[in-house]
Coordinates of C-alpha atoms and ligand atoms in Angstrom, one line a residue:
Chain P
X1275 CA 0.0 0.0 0.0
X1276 CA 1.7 3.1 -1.1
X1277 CA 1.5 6.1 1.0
X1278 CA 1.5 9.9 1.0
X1279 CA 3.8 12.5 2.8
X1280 CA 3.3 16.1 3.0
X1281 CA 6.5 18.2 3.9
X1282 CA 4.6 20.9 5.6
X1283 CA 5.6 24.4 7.4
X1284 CA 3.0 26.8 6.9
X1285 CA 6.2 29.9 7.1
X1286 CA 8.3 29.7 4.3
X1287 CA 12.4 29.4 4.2
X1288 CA 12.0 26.7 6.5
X1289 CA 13.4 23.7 4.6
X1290 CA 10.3 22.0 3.2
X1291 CA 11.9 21.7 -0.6
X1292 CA 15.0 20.7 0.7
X1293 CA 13.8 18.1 2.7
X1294 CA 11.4 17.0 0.0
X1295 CA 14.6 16.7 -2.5
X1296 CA 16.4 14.8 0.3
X1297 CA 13.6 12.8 1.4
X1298 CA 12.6 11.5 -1.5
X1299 CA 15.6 10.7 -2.7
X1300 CA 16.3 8.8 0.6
X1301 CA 13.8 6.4 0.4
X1302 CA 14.9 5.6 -3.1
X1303 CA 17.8 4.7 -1.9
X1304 CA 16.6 2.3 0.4
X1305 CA 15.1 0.7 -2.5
X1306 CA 11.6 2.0 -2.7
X1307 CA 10.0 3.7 -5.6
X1308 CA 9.3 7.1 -4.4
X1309 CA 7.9 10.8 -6.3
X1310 CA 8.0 13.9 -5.6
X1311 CA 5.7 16.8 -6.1
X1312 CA 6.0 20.3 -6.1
X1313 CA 2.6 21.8 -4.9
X1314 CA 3.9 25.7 -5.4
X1315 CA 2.0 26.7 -8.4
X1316 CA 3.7 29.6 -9.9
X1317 CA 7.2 29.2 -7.8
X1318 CA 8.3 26.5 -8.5
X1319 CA 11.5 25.2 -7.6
X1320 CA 12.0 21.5 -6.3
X1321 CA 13.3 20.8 -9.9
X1322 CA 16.4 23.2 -9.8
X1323 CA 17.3 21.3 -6.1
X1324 CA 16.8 18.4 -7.9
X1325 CA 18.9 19.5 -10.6
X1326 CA 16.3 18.6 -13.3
X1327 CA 15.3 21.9 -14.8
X1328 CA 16.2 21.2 -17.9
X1329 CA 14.5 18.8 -18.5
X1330 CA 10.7 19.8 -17.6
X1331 CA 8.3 19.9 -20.5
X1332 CA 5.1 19.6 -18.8
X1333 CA 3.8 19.9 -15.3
X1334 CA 1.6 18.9 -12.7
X1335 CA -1.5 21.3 -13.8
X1336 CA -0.9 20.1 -17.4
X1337 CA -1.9 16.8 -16.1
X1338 CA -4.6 17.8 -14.0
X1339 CA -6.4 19.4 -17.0
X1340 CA -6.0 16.8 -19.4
X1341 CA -3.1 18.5 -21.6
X1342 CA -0.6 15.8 -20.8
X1343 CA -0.6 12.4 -19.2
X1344 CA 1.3 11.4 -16.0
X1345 CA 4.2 9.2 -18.2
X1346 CA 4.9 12.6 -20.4
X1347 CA 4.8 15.0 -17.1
X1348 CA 6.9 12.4 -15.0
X1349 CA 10.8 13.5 -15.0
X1350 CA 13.5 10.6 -14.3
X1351 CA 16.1 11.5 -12.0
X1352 CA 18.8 11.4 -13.2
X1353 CA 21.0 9.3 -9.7
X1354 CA 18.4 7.1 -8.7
X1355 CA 15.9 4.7 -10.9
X1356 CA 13.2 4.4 -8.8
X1357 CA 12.8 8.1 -8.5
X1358 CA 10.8 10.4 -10.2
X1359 CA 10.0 14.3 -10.3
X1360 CA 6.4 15.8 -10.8
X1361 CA 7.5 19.5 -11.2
X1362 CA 5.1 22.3 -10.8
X1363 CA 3.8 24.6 -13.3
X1364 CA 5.4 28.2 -13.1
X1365 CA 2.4 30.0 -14.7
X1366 CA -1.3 29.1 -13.8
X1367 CA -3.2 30.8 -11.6
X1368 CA -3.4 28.7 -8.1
X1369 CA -7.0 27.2 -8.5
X1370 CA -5.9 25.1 -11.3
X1371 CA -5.3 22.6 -8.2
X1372 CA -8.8 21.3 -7.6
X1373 CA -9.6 18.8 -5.1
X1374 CA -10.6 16.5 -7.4
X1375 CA -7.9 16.9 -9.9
X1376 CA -5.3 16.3 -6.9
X1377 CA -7.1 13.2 -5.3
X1378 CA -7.0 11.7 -9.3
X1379 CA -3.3 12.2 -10.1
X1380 CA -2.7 10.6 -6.8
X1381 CA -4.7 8.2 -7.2
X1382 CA -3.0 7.2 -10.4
X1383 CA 0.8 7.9 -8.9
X1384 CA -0.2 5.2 -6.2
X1385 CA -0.3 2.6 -8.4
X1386 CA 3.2 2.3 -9.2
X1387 CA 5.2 4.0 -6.4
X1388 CA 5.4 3.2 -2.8
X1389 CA 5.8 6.9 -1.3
X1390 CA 4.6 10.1 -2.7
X1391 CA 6.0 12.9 -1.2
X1392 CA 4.3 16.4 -1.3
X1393 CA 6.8 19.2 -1.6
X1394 CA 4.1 21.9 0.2
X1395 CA 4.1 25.7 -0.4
X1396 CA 4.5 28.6 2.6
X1397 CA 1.3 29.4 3.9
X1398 CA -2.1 28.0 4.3
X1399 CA -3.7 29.0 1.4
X1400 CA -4.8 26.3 -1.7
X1401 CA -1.9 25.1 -3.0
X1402 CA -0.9 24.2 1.5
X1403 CA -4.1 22.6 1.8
X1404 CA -4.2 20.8 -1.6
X1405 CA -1.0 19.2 -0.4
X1406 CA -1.8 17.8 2.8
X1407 CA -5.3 17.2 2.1
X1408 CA -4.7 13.5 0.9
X1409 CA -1.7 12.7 3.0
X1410 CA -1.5 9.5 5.4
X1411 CA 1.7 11.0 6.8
X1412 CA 3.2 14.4 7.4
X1413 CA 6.7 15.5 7.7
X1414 CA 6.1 18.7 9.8
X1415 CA 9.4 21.2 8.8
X1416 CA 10.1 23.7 11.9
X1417 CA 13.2 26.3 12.8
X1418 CA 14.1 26.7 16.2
X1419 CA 12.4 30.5 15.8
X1420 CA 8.8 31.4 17.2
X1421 CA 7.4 32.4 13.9
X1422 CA 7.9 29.2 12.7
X1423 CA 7.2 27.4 15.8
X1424 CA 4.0 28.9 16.1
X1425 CA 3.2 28.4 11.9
X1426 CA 4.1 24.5 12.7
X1427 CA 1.1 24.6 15.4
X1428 CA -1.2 26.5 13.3
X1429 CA -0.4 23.4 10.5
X1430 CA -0.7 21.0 12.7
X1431 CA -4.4 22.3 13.5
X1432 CA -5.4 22.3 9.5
X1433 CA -3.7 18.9 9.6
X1434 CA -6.3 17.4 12.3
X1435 CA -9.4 19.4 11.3
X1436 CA -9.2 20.0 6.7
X1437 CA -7.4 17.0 5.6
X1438 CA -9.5 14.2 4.0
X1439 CA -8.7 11.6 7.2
X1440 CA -10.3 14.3 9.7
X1441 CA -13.1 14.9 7.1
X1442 CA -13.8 11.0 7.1
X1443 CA -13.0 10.7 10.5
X1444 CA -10.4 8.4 9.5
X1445 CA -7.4 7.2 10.9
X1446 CA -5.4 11.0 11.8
X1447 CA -2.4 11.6 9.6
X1448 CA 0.7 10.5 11.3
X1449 CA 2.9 13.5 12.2
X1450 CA 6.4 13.7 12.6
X1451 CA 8.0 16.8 13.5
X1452 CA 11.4 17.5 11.6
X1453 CA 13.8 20.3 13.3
X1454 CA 16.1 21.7 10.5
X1455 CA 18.5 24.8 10.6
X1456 CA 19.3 24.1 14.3
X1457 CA 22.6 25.4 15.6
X1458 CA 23.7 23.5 18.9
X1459 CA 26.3 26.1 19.3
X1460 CA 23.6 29.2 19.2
X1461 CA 21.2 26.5 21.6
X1462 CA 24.0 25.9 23.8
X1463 CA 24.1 29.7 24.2
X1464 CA 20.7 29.9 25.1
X1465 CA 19.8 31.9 22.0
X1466 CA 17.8 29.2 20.3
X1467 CA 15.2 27.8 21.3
X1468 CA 16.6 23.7 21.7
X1469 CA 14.7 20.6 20.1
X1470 CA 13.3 19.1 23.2
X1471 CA 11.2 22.5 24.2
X1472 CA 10.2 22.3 20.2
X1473 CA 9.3 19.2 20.7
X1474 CA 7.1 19.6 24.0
X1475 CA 5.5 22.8 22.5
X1476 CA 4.6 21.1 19.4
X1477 CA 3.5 17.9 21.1
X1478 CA 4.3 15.6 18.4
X1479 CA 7.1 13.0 17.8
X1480 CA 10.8 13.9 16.8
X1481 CA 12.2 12.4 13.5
X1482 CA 15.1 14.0 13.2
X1483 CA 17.4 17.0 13.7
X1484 CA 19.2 18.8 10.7
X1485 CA 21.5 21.4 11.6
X1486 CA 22.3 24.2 9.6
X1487 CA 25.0 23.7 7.3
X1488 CA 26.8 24.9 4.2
X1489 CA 26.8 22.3 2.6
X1490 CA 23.0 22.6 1.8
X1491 CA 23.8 25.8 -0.3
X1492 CA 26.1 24.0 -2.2
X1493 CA 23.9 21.1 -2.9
X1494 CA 21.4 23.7 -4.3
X1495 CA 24.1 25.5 -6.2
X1496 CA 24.6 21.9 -7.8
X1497 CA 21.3 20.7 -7.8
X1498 CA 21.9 17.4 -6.1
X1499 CA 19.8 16.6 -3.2
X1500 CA 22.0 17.2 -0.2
X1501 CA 21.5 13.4 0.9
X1502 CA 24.3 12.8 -1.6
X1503 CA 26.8 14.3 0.3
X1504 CA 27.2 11.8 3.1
X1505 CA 30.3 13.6 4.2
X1506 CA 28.0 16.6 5.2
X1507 CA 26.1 16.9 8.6
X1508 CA 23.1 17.7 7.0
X1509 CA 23.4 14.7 4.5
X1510 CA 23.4 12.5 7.0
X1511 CA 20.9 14.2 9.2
X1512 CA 18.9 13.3 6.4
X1513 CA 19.4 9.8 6.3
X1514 CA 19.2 8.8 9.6
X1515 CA 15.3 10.6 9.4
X1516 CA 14.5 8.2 6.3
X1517 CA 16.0 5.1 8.8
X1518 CA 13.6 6.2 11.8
X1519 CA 10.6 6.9 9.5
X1520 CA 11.2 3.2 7.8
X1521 CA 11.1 2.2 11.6
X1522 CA 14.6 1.9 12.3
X1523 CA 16.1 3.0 15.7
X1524 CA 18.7 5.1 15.3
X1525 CA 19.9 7.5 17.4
X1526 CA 19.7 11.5 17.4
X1527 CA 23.0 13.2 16.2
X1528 CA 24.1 17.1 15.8
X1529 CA 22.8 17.7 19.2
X1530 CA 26.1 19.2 20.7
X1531 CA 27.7 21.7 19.6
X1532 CA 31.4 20.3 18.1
X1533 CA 33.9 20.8 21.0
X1534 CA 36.4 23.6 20.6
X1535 CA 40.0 24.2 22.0
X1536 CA 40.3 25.6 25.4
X1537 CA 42.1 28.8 24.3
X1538 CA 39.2 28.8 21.7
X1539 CA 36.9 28.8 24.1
X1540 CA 38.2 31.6 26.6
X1541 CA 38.9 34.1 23.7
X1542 CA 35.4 33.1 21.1
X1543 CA 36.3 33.4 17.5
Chain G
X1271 CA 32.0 31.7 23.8
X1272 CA 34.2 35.2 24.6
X1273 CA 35.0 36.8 27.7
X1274 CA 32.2 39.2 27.4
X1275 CA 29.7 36.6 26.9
X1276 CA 31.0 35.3 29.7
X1277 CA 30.2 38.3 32.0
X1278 CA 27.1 38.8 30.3
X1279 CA 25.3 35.0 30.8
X1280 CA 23.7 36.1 34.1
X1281 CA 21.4 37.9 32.0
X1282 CA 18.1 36.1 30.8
X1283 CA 18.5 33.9 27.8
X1284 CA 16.1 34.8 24.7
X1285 CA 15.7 31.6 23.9
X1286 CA 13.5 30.8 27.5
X1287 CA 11.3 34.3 26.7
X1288 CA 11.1 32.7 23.2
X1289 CA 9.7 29.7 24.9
X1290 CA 7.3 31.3 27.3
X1291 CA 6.2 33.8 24.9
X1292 CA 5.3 30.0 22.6
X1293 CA 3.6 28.4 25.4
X1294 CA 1.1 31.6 26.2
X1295 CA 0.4 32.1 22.0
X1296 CA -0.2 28.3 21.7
X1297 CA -2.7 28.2 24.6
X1298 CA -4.5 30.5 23.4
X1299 CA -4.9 29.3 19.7
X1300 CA -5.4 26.3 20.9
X1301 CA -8.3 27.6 22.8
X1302 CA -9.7 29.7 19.6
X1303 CA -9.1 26.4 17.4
X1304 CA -11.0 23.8 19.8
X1305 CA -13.8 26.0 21.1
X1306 CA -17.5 26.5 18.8
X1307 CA -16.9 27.9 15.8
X1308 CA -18.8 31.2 17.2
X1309 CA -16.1 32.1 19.9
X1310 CA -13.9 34.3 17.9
X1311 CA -17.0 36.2 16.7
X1312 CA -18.7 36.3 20.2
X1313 CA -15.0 37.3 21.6
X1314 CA -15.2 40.6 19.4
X1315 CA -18.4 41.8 19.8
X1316 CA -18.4 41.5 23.7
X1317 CA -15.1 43.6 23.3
X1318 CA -17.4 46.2 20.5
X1319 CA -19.5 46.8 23.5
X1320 CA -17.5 46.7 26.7
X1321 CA -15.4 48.8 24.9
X1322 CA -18.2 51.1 24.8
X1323 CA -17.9 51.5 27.9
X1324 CA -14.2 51.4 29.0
X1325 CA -11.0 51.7 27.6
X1326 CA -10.0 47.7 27.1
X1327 CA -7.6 46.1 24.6
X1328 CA -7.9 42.4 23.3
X1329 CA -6.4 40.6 25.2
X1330 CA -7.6 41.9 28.4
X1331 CA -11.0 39.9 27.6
X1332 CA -11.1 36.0 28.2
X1333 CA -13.5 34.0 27.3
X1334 CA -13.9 30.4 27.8
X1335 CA -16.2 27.8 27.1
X1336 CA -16.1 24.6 29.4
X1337 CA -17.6 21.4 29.8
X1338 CA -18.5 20.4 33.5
X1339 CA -20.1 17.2 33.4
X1340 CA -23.7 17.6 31.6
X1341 CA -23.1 21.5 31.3
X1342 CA -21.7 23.8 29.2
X1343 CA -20.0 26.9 31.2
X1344 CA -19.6 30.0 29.3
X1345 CA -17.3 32.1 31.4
X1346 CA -16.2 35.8 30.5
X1347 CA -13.3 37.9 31.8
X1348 CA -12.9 41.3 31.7
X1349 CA -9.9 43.1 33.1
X1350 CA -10.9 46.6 33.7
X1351 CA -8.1 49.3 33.9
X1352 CA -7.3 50.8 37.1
X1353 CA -8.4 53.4 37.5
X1354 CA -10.9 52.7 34.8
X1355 CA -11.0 55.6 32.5
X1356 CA -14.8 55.5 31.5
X1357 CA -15.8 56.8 28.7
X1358 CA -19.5 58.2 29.6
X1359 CA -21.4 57.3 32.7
X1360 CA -23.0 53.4 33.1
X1361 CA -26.5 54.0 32.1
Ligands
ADP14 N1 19.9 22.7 7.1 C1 20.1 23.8 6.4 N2 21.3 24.5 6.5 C2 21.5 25.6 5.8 N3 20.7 26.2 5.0 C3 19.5 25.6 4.8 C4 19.1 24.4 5.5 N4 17.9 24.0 5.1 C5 17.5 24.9 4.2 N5 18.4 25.8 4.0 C6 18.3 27.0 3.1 O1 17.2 27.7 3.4 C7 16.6 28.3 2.3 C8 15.1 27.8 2.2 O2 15.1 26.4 2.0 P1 13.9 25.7 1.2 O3 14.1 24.3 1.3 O4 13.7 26.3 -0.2 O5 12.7 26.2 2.1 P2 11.1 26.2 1.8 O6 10.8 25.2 0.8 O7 10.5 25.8 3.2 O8 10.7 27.6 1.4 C9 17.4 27.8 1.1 O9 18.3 28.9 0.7 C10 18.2 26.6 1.6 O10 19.4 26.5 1.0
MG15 MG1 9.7 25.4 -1.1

């Protein structure tokens, strides 16, 4: 039974593409078949992270209204087989993502990949709720900033009340709260807020920590999922969420800040 | 950390008002988002006319709705300013 993820924020800049990117292409490379789809109608931009760009002839709303089918829209990556891109369109107008139109393409994407993960837009307007309104799971994206923190909460309400599980009265959407940009250093300092009072403010499970890093710019710059570079922090941040979500225990990392020197520490940097 | 950060970590760390600040917004979202649809609405126009009345701001009116047992308990909280600056006399 395949299964749907929204990556989720509500406040934008938080991580949600990258972790879509990254996401997606971990659990292709745990051997599942996996796509992704961008949701932001009109900004799109999970293909450049994906480094695709190129090659995108038609979108996700060309399918929707008939112009296209799902085999002509669907772009292959390009590192991983089982791994495909559903890019968003850069034009329409944002009501071109109807309900029904959604809940058909998915429909049709279920029956040959095992996870289909929703790259959401910022805010909690149509495109937001289009792309958590099918989802069985939802990768909640927070910064260790109240804005953010609060935005996460306000999601997490739409998640429980507008999605099609809490319009069925279903089963509730599994949530899994992901921290990313965290600093351990800034934490240590007592300038950012730490995981564990994100954690017991949001009230939902941790998946994982990624901490900020440079080597996410750079994996943008290149336009390969930052999940490649398992020599970064943040790569492996990244893989160690796709182990716990696939129900492996594995434990959390990037919680301290890296030790310094004494003399380091005495004089700062 | 430097010298001067040293000196200066007596002082209260942003990131704990960051967190209280969380905990109050969330409680009272939370509140807005669980309670009859109506509350927000009812919220503002008991404000329109108490503030008829006195000079009040948002947040200094709380109200509540609570189950206890078979009843429903509508309660309503109105911090008046002190000395209340009235704006006419109570009729
Ligand atoms: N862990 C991280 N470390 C450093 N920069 C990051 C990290 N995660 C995201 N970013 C940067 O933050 C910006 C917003 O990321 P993006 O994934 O586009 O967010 P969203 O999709 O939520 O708007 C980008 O410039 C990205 O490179
Ligand atoms: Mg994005």
């Amino acid at each position: 039974m395949s299964k749907i993820i929204v990556v989720t924020s509500g406040k934008g800049g938080v991580g949600k593409t990258t972790t879509s990117a990254s996401f997606a292409s971990g659990l292709a490379m745990r051997g599942h078949s996996a796509v992704v789809i961008d949701f932001d109608v009109g900004l799109r931009n999970l293909d450049l992270i994906m480094g695709c760009e190129r090659r995108v002839v038609y979108d996700f709303v060309n399918v929707i209204n008939g112009e296209a089918t799902l085999r002509q829209a669907l772009i292959k990556d390009k590192r991983l087989d089982n791994l495909s891109i559903l890019p968003a369109s850069q034009t329409r107008d944002k009501e071109a993502l109807s309900k029904e139109g959604v809940g058909k393409v998915l429909d049709e994407l279920r029956e040959s990949f095992d996870y289909i993960v929703c790259d959401s837009p910022a805010g909690i307007e149509r495109g937001a709720l289009m792309a958590l309104y099918y989802a069985d799971e939802a990768l909640v994206v927070t910064n260790p900033e109240v804005s953010s923190v609060r935005d996460s909460d306000r999601i997490l309400g739409i998640l429980g009340a507008k999605s099609k599980r809490a319009e069925e009265g279903a089963e509730p959407i599994r949530e899994h709260l992901l921290v990313t940009r965290y600093s351990p250093q800034r934490v240590d300092q007592g300038e950012m807020l730490g995981v564990e009072d994100i954690r017991e403010l949001l009230g939902i499970p941790l998946l994982g920590v990624v901490p900020e890093s440079e080597a996410v710019l750079q994996a943008s710059n290149a336009g390969v999922p930052v999940i490649h570079d398992s020599d970064s922090s943040s790569g492996q941040a990244y893989a160690d969420a796709v182990a716990r979500f696939l129900g492996e225990e594995v434990p959390m990392r990037f919680l301290e800040p890296e030790k310094k020197g004494f003399l380091k520490r005495i004089f700062g940097t | 950390m430097s010298f001067i950060d040293y000196f200066r970590r007596n002082r209260r760390k942003s990131a704990s008002v960051a967190k209280e600040r969380l905990q109050i917004i969330l409680a009272r979202e939370h509140a807005d988002r669980d309670g009859p649809d109506f509350l927000p609405e009812l919220k503002r126009e008991l404000l329109e006319v108490v503030s008829r009345y006195v000079e009040i701001d948002l947040d200094q009116v709380n109200v509540t709705l609570e189950r206890d047992g078979d009843y429903e308990v509508l309660e309503l909280n109105v911090l008046l300013p002190d000395p209340s600056p009235r704006k006419r006399a109570a009729p």
